[in-house]
Amino acid sequence: GMAAAITARDCGLEVLVIDDQPAPGGQIWRSVELTTRRDAILGPPYVEGRTVTEAFRASGAHYLPGAQMWQVEPGFRAFVSRDRQAQIVHAKAIILATGAQERPVPFPGWTLPGVLTVGAAHILLKNAGQIPVGPVWIAGSGLSPLAFAFVLLRAGGKIAGFLDTTPAGQWRSALPHLPGALRAPGELSKCLGLMARLRASRVTTIRGVADVEAFGTDRIEGLRYRTRNGTTTSVAAATLLVHEGFVPNVHPAMALDGAMTWNSAQDCYQPAVDRWGETSVANLYVAGDGAGIAGAKAALLRGQLAAIRVAEKGGRLTEQLVSARASAIDRQLRRELAARPFLDALFQPRPQIFSPVDQTIVCRCEEITAGEIRSLANIGCPGPNQIKAATRAGMGPCQGRQCGYTVTRILAEAQKRQPSDVGFFHVRPPLKPVTLGELASLHEPVAS
């Protein structure tokens, strides 16, 4: 989003940036402007964001921090709330830079206090400099839990154990993609380096974990894990951090009926976009991980491409200039994406997370279990929206962000269909909770 704004302003466009957060930086560079005390802990990739935020601040883009866009109408009219007041913004083009969210992983006990995602723990460290009290258990697969484990240790935290849920032998499916990954040696060395450091560390590591369960009365008191050989172990635990990869935040694009495609390598839906990030809805673009998981550096480049295309359509750049600038960005983007097929294959989620046992709560907002969804799965071969109508799953404040993929997967399994054929919830506005007071404050602007 910042890269798109900087580039668009450089092309002479009028830009308004609507940001959920109180300061620029997004999820990766959250709070990067506010302190340098944690630079050594969070590392160089985090510090790099300070240069980008400085350029964004100097770009001249209009910036609305702490604001939420909760509806967009074709044309475009965007409905935005800030400080309990709502307004309507007219725009000729919209670039959605909504990023990614951690893949929801329903398992028994995942709603207990003390069970968090790795991303949530990372946010606490970035925003408030806080780390969990006492040793924590980390369960998951991918680079994010590996990286956070060492960030936590640098911050003075303790790790009780690391439960590696990466399926055994997955390197075989990743190996064919290794030659391509060698074109992005930075990402490849980061991946292999983190894995080697974990092996060399004194952190207790259990590999081949297939299932995890948290238990306790008012909060997590312990966890059980089962390895692929069938061995089940119970241990005491006060904090459990989980992570099974990222998925694009596609709700805004879905709400505008943008075409979606199923990414089988990343097990998720993503907007169908062209080279510039433009969706099937004219002048609606998706930049960054919201268009497919690729990482922070690729997100910057995608933001630049979207802004260049908007500028060209607006008559601010000639076709020749656009071609020259885009070609250079494309070359960089190809290098950044070179390692992605290898990483996607190496850390593809284990099948168990898509098929939780019946007693597992799937929809946290409405407390709907996997068993309740399965009981309806073969009555008339319903889709996600029929399940929503019958159970209210996906109708809570999160609008299916936490349960949508699990509902799709349960239906696909029960009906012996592909997830891409089952589909996803129909996303309807408001995208975020909005009060009656905010609705009452709406008025048409004098100027766009």
mmCIF file with all atom_site columns, N, CA, C and O in Angstrom, residues 108 355-362 367-375 410 413:
data_model
loop_
_atom_site.group_PDB
_atom_site.id
_atom_site.type_symbol
_atom_site.label_atom_id
_atom_site.label_alt_id
_atom_site.label_comp_id
_atom_site.label_asym_id
_atom_site.label_entity_id
_atom_site.label_seq_id
_atom_site.pdbx_PDB_ins_code
_atom_site.Cartn_x
_atom_site.Cartn_y
_atom_site.Cartn_z
_atom_site.occupancy
_atom_site.B_iso_or_equiv
_atom_site.pdbx_formal_charge
_atom_site.auth_seq_id
_atom_site.auth_comp_id
_atom_site.auth_asym_id
_atom_site.auth_atom_id
_atom_site.pdbx_PDB_model_num
ATOM 1  N N  . PRO A 1 108 ? -9.148  -28.866 18.719 1.00 0.00 ? 108 PRO A N  1
ATOM 2  C CA . PRO A 1 108 ? -9.735  -28.849 20.054 1.00 0.00 ? 108 PRO A CA 1
ATOM 3  C C  . PRO A 1 108 ? -8.935  -27.954 21.000 1.00 0.00 ? 108 PRO A C  1
ATOM 4  O O  . PRO A 1 108 ? -7.727  -28.112 21.151 1.00 0.00 ? 108 PRO A O  1
ATOM 5  N N  . SER A 1 355 ? -9.573  -30.951 8.349  1.00 0.00 ? 355 SER A N  1
ATOM 6  C CA . SER A 1 355 ? -10.635 -31.876 8.753  1.00 0.00 ? 355 SER A CA 1
ATOM 7  C C  . SER A 1 355 ? -10.656 -32.032 10.267 1.00 0.00 ? 355 SER A C  1
ATOM 8  O O  . SER A 1 355 ? -10.314 -33.089 10.813 1.00 0.00 ? 355 SER A O  1
ATOM 9  N N  . PRO A 1 356 ? -11.054 -30.986 11.013 1.00 0.00 ? 356 PRO A N  1
ATOM 10 C CA . PRO A 1 356 ? -11.077 -31.074 12.469 1.00 0.00 ? 356 PRO A CA 1
ATOM 11 C C  . PRO A 1 356 ? -12.124 -32.069 12.957 1.00 0.00 ? 356 PRO A C  1
ATOM 12 O O  . PRO A 1 356 ? -13.134 -32.311 12.276 1.00 0.00 ? 356 PRO A O  1
ATOM 13 N N  . VAL A 1 357 ? -11.883 -32.645 14.128 1.00 0.00 ? 357 VAL A N  1
ATOM 14 C CA . VAL A 1 357 ? -12.839 -33.603 14.696 1.00 0.00 ? 357 VAL A CA 1
ATOM 15 C C  . VAL A 1 357 ? -14.141 -32.886 15.029 1.00 0.00 ? 357 VAL A C  1
ATOM 16 O O  . VAL A 1 357 ? -14.186 -31.661 15.196 1.00 0.00 ? 357 VAL A O  1
ATOM 17 N N  . ASP A 1 358 ? -15.218 -33.674 15.159 1.00 0.00 ? 358 ASP A N  1
ATOM 18 C CA . ASP A 1 358 ? -16.566 -33.118 15.252 1.00 0.00 ? 358 ASP A CA 1
ATOM 19 C C  . ASP A 1 358 ? -16.753 -32.099 16.378 1.00 0.00 ? 358 ASP A C  1
ATOM 20 O O  . ASP A 1 358 ? -17.470 -31.118 16.217 1.00 0.00 ? 358 ASP A O  1
ATOM 21 N N  . GLN A 1 359 ? -16.120 -32.321 17.524 1.00 0.00 ? 359 GLN A N  1
ATOM 22 C CA . GLN A 1 359 ? -16.371 -31.436 18.664 1.00 0.00 ? 359 GLN A CA 1
ATOM 23 C C  . GLN A 1 359 ? -15.623 -30.110 18.577 1.00 0.00 ? 359 GLN A C  1
ATOM 24 O O  . GLN A 1 359 ? -15.818 -29.223 19.410 1.00 0.00 ? 359 GLN A O  1
ATOM 25 N N  . THR A 1 360 ? -14.796 -29.939 17.568 1.00 0.00 ? 360 THR A N  1
ATOM 26 C CA . THR A 1 360 ? -14.008 -28.714 17.423 1.00 0.00 ? 360 THR A CA 1
ATOM 27 C C  . THR A 1 360 ? -14.885 -27.553 16.983 1.00 0.00 ? 360 THR A C  1
ATOM 28 O O  . THR A 1 360 ? -15.652 -27.666 16.022 1.00 0.00 ? 360 THR A O  1
ATOM 29 N N  . ILE A 1 361 ? -14.779 -26.433 17.687 1.00 0.00 ? 361 ILE A N  1
ATOM 30 C CA . ILE A 1 361 ? -15.467 -25.225 17.254 1.00 0.00 ? 361 ILE A CA 1
ATOM 31 C C  . ILE A 1 361 ? -14.788 -24.702 15.997 1.00 0.00 ? 361 ILE A C  1
ATOM 32 O O  . ILE A 1 361 ? -13.580 -24.486 15.978 1.00 0.00 ? 361 ILE A O  1
ATOM 33 N N  . VAL A 1 362 ? -15.572 -24.510 14.943 1.00 0.00 ? 362 VAL A N  1
ATOM 34 C CA . VAL A 1 362 ? -15.051 -23.991 13.678 1.00 0.00 ? 362 VAL A CA 1
ATOM 35 C C  . VAL A 1 362 ? -15.336 -22.499 13.576 1.00 0.00 ? 362 VAL A C  1
ATOM 36 O O  . VAL A 1 362 ? -14.450 -21.707 13.293 1.00 0.00 ? 362 VAL A O  1
ATOM 37 N N  . GLU A 1 367 ? -20.000 -20.074 17.587 1.00 0.00 ? 367 GLU A N  1
ATOM 38 C CA . GLU A 1 367 ? -19.745 -21.334 18.296 1.00 0.00 ? 367 GLU A CA 1
ATOM 39 C C  . GLU A 1 367 ? -20.383 -22.532 17.587 1.00 0.00 ? 367 GLU A C  1
ATOM 40 O O  . GLU A 1 367 ? -21.086 -23.345 18.195 1.00 0.00 ? 367 GLU A O  1
ATOM 41 N N  . ILE A 1 368 ? -20.104 -22.624 16.298 1.00 0.00 ? 368 ILE A N  1
ATOM 42 C CA . ILE A 1 368 ? -20.591 -23.743 15.495 1.00 0.00 ? 368 ILE A CA 1
ATOM 43 C C  . ILE A 1 368 ? -19.467 -24.757 15.353 1.00 0.00 ? 368 ILE A C  1
ATOM 44 O O  . ILE A 1 368 ? -18.328 -24.402 15.018 1.00 0.00 ? 368 ILE A O  1
ATOM 45 N N  . THR A 1 369 ? -19.776 -26.026 15.608 1.00 0.00 ? 369 THR A N  1
ATOM 46 C CA . THR A 1 369 ? -18.750 -27.069 15.583 1.00 0.00 ? 369 THR A CA 1
ATOM 47 C C  . THR A 1 369 ? -18.637 -27.710 14.202 1.00 0.00 ? 369 THR A C  1
ATOM 48 O O  . THR A 1 369 ? -19.531 -27.596 13.353 1.00 0.00 ? 369 THR A O  1
ATOM 49 N N  . ALA A 1 370 ? -17.534 -28.426 14.019 1.00 0.00 ? 370 ALA A N  1
ATOM 50 C CA . ALA A 1 370 ? -17.329 -29.167 12.778 1.00 0.00 ? 370 ALA A CA 1
ATOM 51 C C  . ALA A 1 370 ? -18.412 -30.225 12.596 1.00 0.00 ? 370 ALA A C  1
ATOM 52 O O  . ALA A 1 370 ? -18.867 -30.482 11.472 1.00 0.00 ? 370 ALA A O  1
ATOM 53 N N  . GLY A 1 371 ? -18.836 -30.839 13.700 1.00 0.00 ? 371 GLY A N  1
ATOM 54 C CA . GLY A 1 371 ? -19.883 -31.848 13.621 1.00 0.00 ? 371 GLY A CA 1
ATOM 55 C C  . GLY A 1 371 ? -21.200 -31.291 13.119 1.00 0.00 ? 371 GLY A C  1
ATOM 56 O O  . GLY A 1 371 ? -21.923 -31.943 12.351 1.00 0.00 ? 371 GLY A O  1
ATOM 57 N N  . GLU A 1 372 ? -21.546 -30.077 13.546 1.00 0.00 ? 372 GLU A N  1
ATOM 58 C CA . GLU A 1 372 ? -22.790 -29.453 13.084 1.00 0.00 ? 372 GLU A CA 1
ATOM 59 C C  . GLU A 1 372 ? -22.739 -29.192 11.590 1.00 0.00 ? 372 GLU A C  1
ATOM 60 O O  . GLU A 1 372 ? -23.752 -29.348 10.889 1.00 0.00 ? 372 GLU A O  1
ATOM 61 N N  . ILE A 1 373 ? -21.583 -28.786 11.097 1.00 0.00 ? 373 ILE A N  1
ATOM 62 C CA . ILE A 1 373 ? -21.456 -28.538 9.658  1.00 0.00 ? 373 ILE A CA 1
ATOM 63 C C  . ILE A 1 373 ? -21.522 -29.847 8.889  1.00 0.00 ? 373 ILE A C  1
ATOM 64 O O  . ILE A 1 373 ? -22.204 -29.958 7.865  1.00 0.00 ? 373 ILE A O  1
ATOM 65 N N  . ARG A 1 374 ? -20.855 -30.883 9.404  1.00 0.00 ? 374 ARG A N  1
ATOM 66 C CA . ARG A 1 374 ? -20.875 -32.189 8.719  1.00 0.00 ? 374 ARG A CA 1
ATOM 67 C C  . ARG A 1 374 ? -22.290 -32.763 8.665  1.00 0.00 ? 374 ARG A C  1
ATOM 68 O O  . ARG A 1 374 ? -22.655 -33.436 7.695  1.00 0.00 ? 374 ARG A O  1
ATOM 69 N N  . SER A 1 375 ? -23.077 -32.519 9.706  1.00 0.00 ? 375 SER A N  1
ATOM 70 C CA . SER A 1 375 ? -24.431 -33.076 9.741  1.00 0.00 ? 375 SER A CA 1
ATOM 71 C C  . SER A 1 375 ? -25.310 -32.519 8.628  1.00 0.00 ? 375 SER A C  1
ATOM 72 O O  . SER A 1 375 ? -26.313 -33.138 8.256  1.00 0.00 ? 375 SER A O  1
ATOM 73 N N  . ILE A 1 410 ? -14.637 -28.878 4.796  1.00 0.00 ? 410 ILE A N  1
ATOM 74 C CA . ILE A 1 410 ? -15.512 -29.930 5.337  1.00 0.00 ? 410 ILE A CA 1
ATOM 75 C C  . ILE A 1 410 ? -16.534 -30.349 4.281  1.00 0.00 ? 410 ILE A C  1
ATOM 76 O O  . ILE A 1 410 ? -16.804 -31.550 4.084  1.00 0.00 ? 410 ILE A O  1
ATOM 77 N N  . GLU A 1 413 ? -14.777 -32.429 1.561  1.00 0.00 ? 413 GLU A N  1
ATOM 78 C CA . GLU A 1 413 ? -14.482 -33.781 2.019  1.00 0.00 ? 413 GLU A CA 1
ATOM 79 C C  . GLU A 1 413 ? -15.745 -34.641 2.045  1.00 0.00 ? 413 GLU A C  1
ATOM 80 O O  . GLU A 1 413 ? -15.744 -35.796 1.564  1.00 0.00 ? 413 GLU A O  1
#
